Amino acid sequence: MVTKAITATTVGINAYKIEAEVDVINSLPSMSIVGLPDSAVNEAKERVHSAIKNSGFTFPTGKVVVNLAPADIKKEGTNFDLPIAIGILKEQGLNIPDDLNTAFLGELSLDGSLRHINGVLSLVCGLKEHGITTVFVPDSNAKEAALVQGIKVYGAGHLRDIVAHFEDIPIKETVVDINKYLQDAISEDYVYDFKDVKGQQKAKRALEIAAAGGHNVLMSGSPGSGKTMMAKCMASILPPLELQEALELTKIYSISGLLSPNEPLMTKRPFRAVHHTASPNGVIGGGQNPKPGEITLAHRGVLFLDEMIEFPRQVLEVLRQPLEDSEVVISRSKISVKYPCNFILLGAMNPCPCGYLGDKEKQCTCTDVQVQRYKSRLSGPLLDRIDLIINVPRLTTEELVNANSEAEPSIEIRKRVVAARKIQAKRYENDGILTNSDLTSELIKKYCKLDEQTKQILKLAVQKYQLSGRRYHRVLKISRTIADLACSVDIKAEHLTQALQYRD
């Protein structure tokens, strides 16, 4: 008799339902697993055998054959241990119902206890789409799995607990309040706050616009002008995550193994600071079975490239397509995986090799050829995808010593950012986008209408600055964000002229 236990596997952040079929053949004792398993799945033979024996159950004396169907999907990871063990115990006649609406996920220790696994949220979401109503997971994954509404989640610490559940000692269902996690995140404090940044009003305003509309920013200035500190402060003005955004982000971090068992839901927008020694695969993702890179880990948040011009050109150029499409497709010989990567690119750089080109206090020692060679590391197509490019001059001695002790705090800036995001959410509720940076050409025509005076200003700007089609649309998107920050329904001339200033 063949028994079945339902489980799932992930490809990217998508999950597929898998049936673990178990059959015991009257032959010499052995165990084999088929169905395109990787080495981690094949090693389940030893873990399952020891776990069943050490839990006080009897392991079959014949040949055990396990088929993970469908067989054309690559099986990776350790979450197949539990369903294989359940299938074997069913074959042995234990009182476990043959219920195809119940799924099992978990890695087994040799003593039968259940270990934490990655990607549970994606797995449970996929199982729910396939009609699964109940799922058993390790107790350390229970809160994460319970984030999926409409499915019963039971967290178990040991294989014996699951067997006992079907006999006479039921496991308590795990239930979590998602909204409570999101509410708690709103009141969190940040280490870096704009109140500690003296001066630099233009740069602060640019970062406020970027946070409000999801626009990319590049800051150029002398060493010590405050670029890195302001970049770190940007995390404190980002709006809170919406529920759908939080769940999407949690899937990514769960698959990557970066989700804490004590914090099952991502409640803060990510701020990923990447070192300039990072490889292209580290930035966009990769591997034999492609895993998310930094751009995907920065989804719905900020990717910060300090000393951006020091990054290898190959690393910078791979950002072009993700910045345009908000997703990245990683192709390998046997698999192609798509990951979301809708992030704000925040870069900081010096204006020249010595760092003091245009500085009022210190003389630049670079030649024109050195400056030109230095700046040419950033290609035109990449710069064309950056919305706001601003100069961050070093504060003068007078500004540094006599500036007010505290500037406008981040909490006040964040209020304006949140208000602008709410305006955008309401405006685009039927368009499938969240921010002004996501506007398509058709939506720009619909939502970025200009009066005659503003059109003339834009026409002159296109002629003077030789704006490309992409740059023309980006100016309109920035103008729309500035208008939203001013709570203006229409884009006015002052909004457009301010948008044109952020292109030094």
XYZ file of C-alpha atoms in Angstrom:
504
model
C 0.000 0.000 0.000
C 1.301 3.446 -0.962
C 0.798 6.280 1.531
C 1.008 10.013 0.843
C 1.939 13.109 2.831
C 1.568 16.628 1.423
C 4.399 19.158 1.551
C 5.817 21.926 -0.677
C 8.997 23.328 -2.197
C 10.023 26.808 -3.348
C 11.381 28.080 -6.652
C 12.319 31.699 -6.093
C 9.640 33.052 -3.771
C 6.925 30.880 -5.332
C 5.860 27.569 -3.783
C 4.725 24.335 -5.397
C 2.707 21.548 -3.790
C 4.595 18.252 -3.465
C 3.289 14.783 -2.614
C 5.659 12.538 -0.681
C 4.639 9.024 -1.732
C 5.974 6.168 0.429
C 6.001 2.479 -0.410
C 7.606 -0.413 1.505
C 8.774 -3.322 -0.659
C 9.482 -6.797 0.641
C 13.223 -6.742 -0.009
C 16.544 -6.125 1.713
C 16.396 -3.196 4.186
C 17.268 0.078 2.429
C 15.807 3.467 1.631
C 15.833 5.485 -1.585
C 14.414 8.901 -2.486
C 13.495 9.762 -6.083
C 11.875 12.793 -7.706
C 14.828 15.099 -8.524
C 16.119 15.570 -4.921
C 19.287 17.517 -4.113
C 21.955 16.299 -1.678
C 20.167 17.785 1.359
C 16.989 15.873 0.479
C 18.939 12.657 -0.122
C 20.535 12.972 3.314
C 17.024 12.842 4.791
C 17.318 9.037 4.629
C 19.681 8.984 7.616
C 17.867 11.702 9.569
C 14.420 10.123 9.130
C 15.659 6.631 10.006
C 17.264 7.755 13.277
C 14.406 10.144 14.163
C 11.742 7.432 13.842
C 13.728 4.900 15.897
C 14.720 7.399 18.606
C 11.112 8.601 18.901
C 10.014 5.120 19.950
C 8.477 4.009 16.651
C 9.362 1.052 14.424
C 11.172 1.598 11.131
C 10.160 -0.760 8.275
C 12.367 -3.815 7.774
C 11.947 -3.879 3.974
C 13.004 -1.476 1.231
C 11.481 1.996 1.625
C 10.931 3.936 -1.621
C 10.010 7.643 -1.415
C 8.828 9.528 -4.501
C 8.551 13.322 -4.371
C 5.973 14.130 -7.026
C 5.836 15.839 -9.446
C 9.274 14.546 -10.340
C 10.192 17.321 -12.806
C 10.522 20.031 -10.106
C 13.887 20.307 -8.358
C 13.561 19.531 -4.624
C 15.925 21.459 -2.346
C 16.224 21.856 1.407
C 15.428 19.936 4.573
C 11.692 20.585 4.895
C 10.939 17.143 3.352
C 12.131 15.251 6.458
C 8.820 15.514 8.306
C 6.461 14.517 5.430
C 8.709 11.528 4.592
C 8.615 10.411 8.239
C 4.825 10.873 8.384
C 4.419 8.798 5.222
C 6.536 5.996 6.699
C 4.594 6.058 9.982
C 1.328 5.838 8.019
C 2.746 2.821 6.208
C 3.474 1.269 9.588
C -0.172 1.573 10.535
C -0.058 4.450 13.012
C -3.294 6.404 13.487
C -2.498 9.310 11.137
C -5.439 10.092 8.800
C -4.758 10.007 5.071
C -5.910 13.635 4.736
C -4.757 15.352 1.548
C -5.853 18.753 2.950
C -3.132 18.610 5.619
C 0.534 19.413 4.900
C 3.758 18.825 6.830
C 6.932 20.938 6.778
C 10.033 20.508 8.911
C 13.567 19.237 9.380
C 14.151 16.340 11.791
C 16.987 15.982 14.280
C 18.328 12.505 14.957
C 16.374 12.421 18.231
C 13.083 13.274 16.468
C 12.861 16.949 17.433
C 11.914 19.481 14.754
C 14.352 22.151 13.591
C 13.724 25.601 12.106
C 13.486 25.775 8.283
C 13.651 28.668 5.792
C 10.934 29.927 3.461
C 7.939 28.853 5.575
C 5.788 31.871 4.678
C 6.159 31.232 0.934
C 5.525 27.509 1.442
C 2.337 28.044 3.461
C 1.051 30.698 1.029
C 1.565 28.274 -1.851
C -0.136 25.425 0.024
C -3.137 27.628 0.789
C -3.508 28.410 -2.932
C -3.651 24.652 -3.564
C -6.533 24.177 -1.118
C -4.576 23.015 1.941
C -6.437 23.903 5.138
C -4.048 22.643 7.844
C -0.256 22.665 8.147
C 2.185 21.286 10.724
C 5.518 23.113 11.122
C 8.356 23.304 13.689
C 7.272 25.398 16.663
C 10.003 27.959 15.879
C 8.272 28.550 12.498
C 4.706 28.572 13.825
C 4.304 32.357 14.189
C 5.662 32.972 10.708
C 3.328 30.362 9.186
C 0.352 31.785 11.099
C 0.766 35.101 9.253
C -1.168 33.438 6.419
C -4.831 33.943 7.177
C -7.393 31.214 6.502
C -5.211 28.185 7.251
C -4.782 26.306 10.548
C -1.202 26.211 11.796
C 0.141 23.798 14.421
C 3.680 24.183 15.732
C 5.304 20.983 17.015
C 8.561 20.496 18.880
C 8.921 16.756 18.266
C 7.761 14.019 15.910
C 5.970 12.369 18.852
C 3.880 15.534 19.340
C 2.402 15.217 15.849
C 1.575 11.523 16.305
C 0.004 12.312 19.691
C -2.057 15.104 18.083
C -3.844 12.549 15.898
C -4.422 10.229 18.857
C -5.532 12.031 22.007
C -3.275 15.034 22.827
C -4.047 17.831 20.324
C -1.502 20.592 19.674
C -2.728 24.119 20.317
C -3.343 26.093 17.120
C -1.001 29.068 16.607
C -2.714 32.410 15.994
C -0.990 35.796 15.579
C -2.237 39.373 15.274
C -0.520 40.797 12.192
C -1.758 44.340 12.763
C -0.159 44.395 16.217
C 3.274 43.775 14.696
C 2.775 46.636 12.230
C 1.478 49.011 14.909
C 4.434 48.295 17.188
C 6.839 49.135 14.362
C 5.435 52.675 13.918
C 6.706 53.815 17.314
C 10.236 52.400 16.922
C 13.170 54.790 17.484
C 16.089 55.243 15.091
C 19.752 55.775 15.914
C 20.240 58.356 13.156
C 17.930 61.388 13.067
C 17.886 64.436 10.804
C 17.742 66.685 13.867
C 21.465 65.967 14.302
C 22.364 67.070 10.758
C 23.370 70.728 10.561
C 22.517 72.697 7.442
C 22.256 70.855 4.098
C 18.637 71.902 3.545
C 18.683 71.106 -0.182
C 19.995 67.583 0.397
C 17.459 66.954 3.166
C 14.657 68.133 0.907
C 15.863 65.833 -1.874
C 15.858 62.836 0.472
C 12.355 63.781 1.653
C 11.138 63.837 -1.966
C 12.871 60.511 -2.627
C 11.226 58.862 0.398
C 7.810 60.269 -0.513
C 7.830 59.145 -4.149
C 10.291 56.228 -4.190
C 12.870 58.109 -6.309
C 16.578 57.329 -6.742
C 19.170 59.781 -5.384
C 22.882 60.441 -5.906
C 24.740 62.793 -3.539
C 28.116 64.226 -4.541
C 30.277 66.229 -2.159
C 33.545 66.665 -0.326
C 34.612 64.250 2.440
C 32.962 65.154 5.732
C 30.050 67.028 4.167
C 27.530 64.657 5.778
C 26.527 62.418 2.845
C 26.818 59.117 4.708
C 25.113 60.400 7.840
C 22.169 61.799 5.872
C 21.885 58.517 3.986
C 21.637 56.621 7.273
C 19.062 59.143 8.520
C 16.851 58.353 5.523
C 15.745 55.122 7.199
C 14.035 57.239 9.864
C 11.730 59.041 7.393
C 10.585 56.054 5.343
C 6.846 55.365 5.677
C 5.653 52.227 7.520
C 5.089 49.068 5.509
C 1.618 48.204 4.317
C 0.470 44.657 5.125
C 0.947 43.361 1.582
C 4.425 44.901 1.413
C 5.357 43.385 4.784
C 4.262 39.894 3.730
C 6.125 40.148 0.414
C 9.282 41.298 2.191
C 8.959 38.584 4.835
C 8.874 35.918 2.113
C 12.172 37.196 0.731
C 13.931 37.298 4.106
C 12.522 33.919 5.112
C 13.848 32.242 1.956
C 17.228 33.904 2.529
C 17.392 32.600 6.106
C 17.545 36.148 7.523
C 14.238 36.132 9.400
C 14.414 35.983 13.185
C 12.160 33.353 14.868
C 11.258 36.013 17.457
C 10.186 38.505 14.773
C 8.162 36.513 12.217
C 7.042 39.584 10.235
C 9.254 42.238 8.612
C 7.898 45.480 10.037
C 10.557 47.996 8.926
C 11.601 48.936 5.437
C 15.062 47.498 4.765
C 18.132 49.712 4.531
C 20.893 47.710 2.850
C 24.361 49.301 2.849
C 26.562 47.458 0.343
C 30.378 47.594 0.401
C 32.113 48.429 -2.861
C 33.886 45.023 -2.877
C 30.527 43.253 -3.484
C 30.361 40.972 -6.536
C 27.651 41.181 -9.232
C 26.128 37.925 -7.965
C 26.091 39.288 -4.422
C 24.210 42.379 -5.618
C 21.654 40.872 -8.017
C 21.566 37.317 -6.597
C 22.816 34.027 -7.930
C 24.065 30.542 -7.206
C 23.266 27.156 -8.740
C 19.766 27.475 -7.293
C 19.551 31.295 -7.460
C 19.063 33.075 -4.142
C 18.086 36.740 -3.589
C 20.831 39.363 -3.803
C 21.119 42.778 -2.149
C 18.720 44.465 -4.572
C 15.978 41.990 -3.640
C 16.784 42.236 0.080
C 16.326 46.019 -0.340
C 12.841 45.522 -1.863
C 10.417 48.236 -0.688
C 13.350 49.921 1.069
C 16.719 51.539 0.332
C 19.901 50.203 -1.291
C 22.764 52.469 -0.184
C 26.003 52.503 -2.182
C 28.552 54.556 -0.260
C 31.496 55.661 -2.410
C 29.354 54.561 -5.351
C 31.975 55.486 -7.926
C 34.423 53.002 -6.361
C 32.179 50.052 -7.237
C 33.359 47.990 -10.228
C 31.638 49.114 -13.408
C 30.239 45.602 -13.952
C 28.436 45.784 -10.595
C 26.944 49.190 -11.361
C 25.827 48.248 -14.855
C 23.852 45.205 -13.657
C 21.631 47.662 -11.748
C 20.281 49.235 -14.929
C 17.626 46.656 -15.788
C 16.376 46.143 -12.187
C 16.061 49.915 -11.726
C 13.906 50.106 -14.834
C 11.736 47.003 -14.337
C 11.632 46.679 -10.503
C 12.376 42.971 -10.872
C 15.342 40.801 -11.762
C 15.401 37.518 -13.679
C 18.327 35.234 -12.823
C 18.842 32.559 -15.467
C 20.894 29.409 -15.098
C 21.220 26.363 -17.367
C 18.512 24.409 -15.512
C 16.395 27.129 -13.933
C 15.217 30.724 -14.312
C 14.031 32.614 -11.224
C 12.323 35.999 -10.960
C 12.699 38.145 -7.822
C 11.076 41.521 -7.036
C 13.439 44.453 -6.440
C 11.490 47.701 -6.194
C 13.962 49.758 -4.152
C 15.260 53.305 -3.768
C 18.860 53.550 -4.966
C 20.771 55.956 -2.735
C 24.352 56.699 -3.783
C 27.098 58.871 -2.335
C 30.367 59.844 -4.030
C 33.192 62.363 -4.033
C 33.340 64.799 -6.968
C 36.947 63.852 -7.865
C 39.755 61.475 -6.784
C 41.068 63.813 -4.073
C 37.496 64.704 -3.072
C 37.742 68.490 -3.046
C 36.628 69.612 -6.498
C 34.501 72.743 -5.974
C 35.237 72.853 -2.242
C 35.333 76.378 -0.790
C 37.793 75.551 1.969
C 40.372 73.236 0.344
C 42.053 73.294 -3.061
C 41.505 70.385 -5.471
C 44.770 68.756 -6.624
C 43.341 66.692 -9.497
C 43.934 67.361 -13.186
C 41.071 67.694 -15.647
C 41.961 64.312 -17.148
C 41.852 62.641 -13.718
C 38.462 64.191 -12.951
C 37.049 63.158 -16.319
C 38.354 59.596 -15.977
C 36.956 59.410 -12.430
C 33.468 60.587 -13.384
C 33.322 58.357 -16.442
C 33.046 55.318 -14.151
C 29.325 56.142 -13.918
C 27.789 55.550 -17.332
C 25.240 57.854 -18.897
C 22.480 55.194 -19.014
C 22.886 54.547 -15.276
C 22.839 58.255 -14.415
C 19.738 58.625 -16.576
C 17.946 56.233 -14.207
C 18.760 58.346 -11.134
C 16.045 60.909 -10.464
C 17.756 63.357 -8.095
C 21.437 64.285 -8.408
C 22.548 66.857 -5.855
C 25.719 68.555 -4.702
C 26.401 68.368 -0.957
C 28.926 71.124 -0.117
C 30.966 70.993 3.057
C 29.716 73.295 5.792
C 31.716 76.470 6.351
C 33.324 77.102 9.736
C 30.606 79.628 10.552
C 27.816 77.186 9.640
C 29.440 74.352 11.565
C 30.065 76.300 14.785
C 27.080 78.628 14.895
C 24.354 76.398 13.444
C 21.384 75.632 15.659
C 21.972 72.651 17.926
C 18.997 70.783 16.443
C 17.385 70.916 13.024
C 13.950 69.603 12.036
C 13.597 66.076 13.496
C 12.951 63.050 11.328
C 9.539 62.465 12.895
C 8.241 65.738 11.406
C 9.655 64.962 7.957
C 8.200 61.472 8.170
C 4.709 62.881 8.769
C 4.860 64.716 5.433
C 6.248 61.612 3.701
C 3.455 59.422 5.108
C 0.807 61.977 4.074
C 2.193 62.062 0.525
C 2.265 58.242 0.350
C -1.371 58.095 1.455
C -2.318 60.490 -1.341
C -0.527 58.255 -3.848
C -2.067 55.062 -2.438
C -5.550 56.494 -2.858
C -4.829 57.856 -6.332
C -3.376 54.585 -7.641
C -5.625 52.112 -5.810
C -7.017 50.854 -9.133
C -3.767 51.078 -11.121
C -1.698 48.403 -9.385
C 1.136 50.715 -8.276
C 2.048 52.331 -4.955
C 4.308 55.332 -5.636
C 4.942 58.019 -8.240
C 8.217 56.348 -9.258
C 6.155 53.395 -10.599
C 4.172 55.544 -13.046
C 4.090 54.245 -16.620
C 3.929 56.462 -19.704
C 0.139 56.079 -19.915
C -0.336 56.888 -16.224
C 1.938 59.932 -16.513
C -0.409 61.323 -19.171
C -3.328 60.693 -16.827
C -1.951 62.008 -13.546
C 0.766 64.532 -14.513
C -1.206 67.073 -16.508
C 0.279 70.574 -16.807
C -1.249 73.996 -17.498
C 0.056 76.108 -20.390
C 2.518 78.146 -18.299
C 4.063 75.010 -16.771
C 4.230 73.321 -20.182
C 6.266 76.244 -21.553
C 8.724 75.987 -18.644
C 9.119 72.272 -19.266
C 9.602 72.834 -23.001
C 12.425 75.306 -22.342
C 14.001 72.866 -19.879
C 13.927 70.022 -22.422
C 15.697 72.256 -24.970
C 18.259 73.700 -22.556
C 19.218 70.495 -20.748
C 18.633 68.160 -23.723
C 16.478 65.834 -21.633
C 16.025 62.286 -22.894
C 12.591 60.685 -23.002
C 13.313 58.826 -19.768
C 14.612 61.987 -18.064
C 11.550 63.939 -19.275
C 9.228 61.416 -17.624
C 11.296 61.358 -14.441
C 11.051 65.145 -14.094
C 7.266 64.829 -14.301
C 7.254 62.065 -11.663
C 9.356 64.180 -9.289
C 7.063 67.165 -9.896
C 4.085 64.961 -9.033
C 5.756 63.975 -5.745
C 6.588 67.577 -4.837
C 2.951 68.488 -5.512
C 1.818 65.626 -3.258
C 4.093 66.863 -0.452
C 2.405 70.251 -0.836
C -1.026 68.524 -0.860
C -1.686 70.023 -4.284
C -4.016 68.274 -6.722
C -2.345 69.853 -9.760
C 1.321 70.171 -10.699
C 2.122 73.862 -10.618
C 5.040 75.846 -12.036
C 6.835 76.004 -8.666
C 6.670 72.221 -8.349
C 8.216 71.715 -11.799
C 10.953 74.309 -11.309
C 11.918 72.718 -7.988
C 12.103 69.304 -9.672
C 14.454 70.715 -12.338
C 16.849 72.001 -9.651
C 17.709 68.483 -8.498
C 19.916 67.697 -11.462
C 23.343 69.268 -10.756
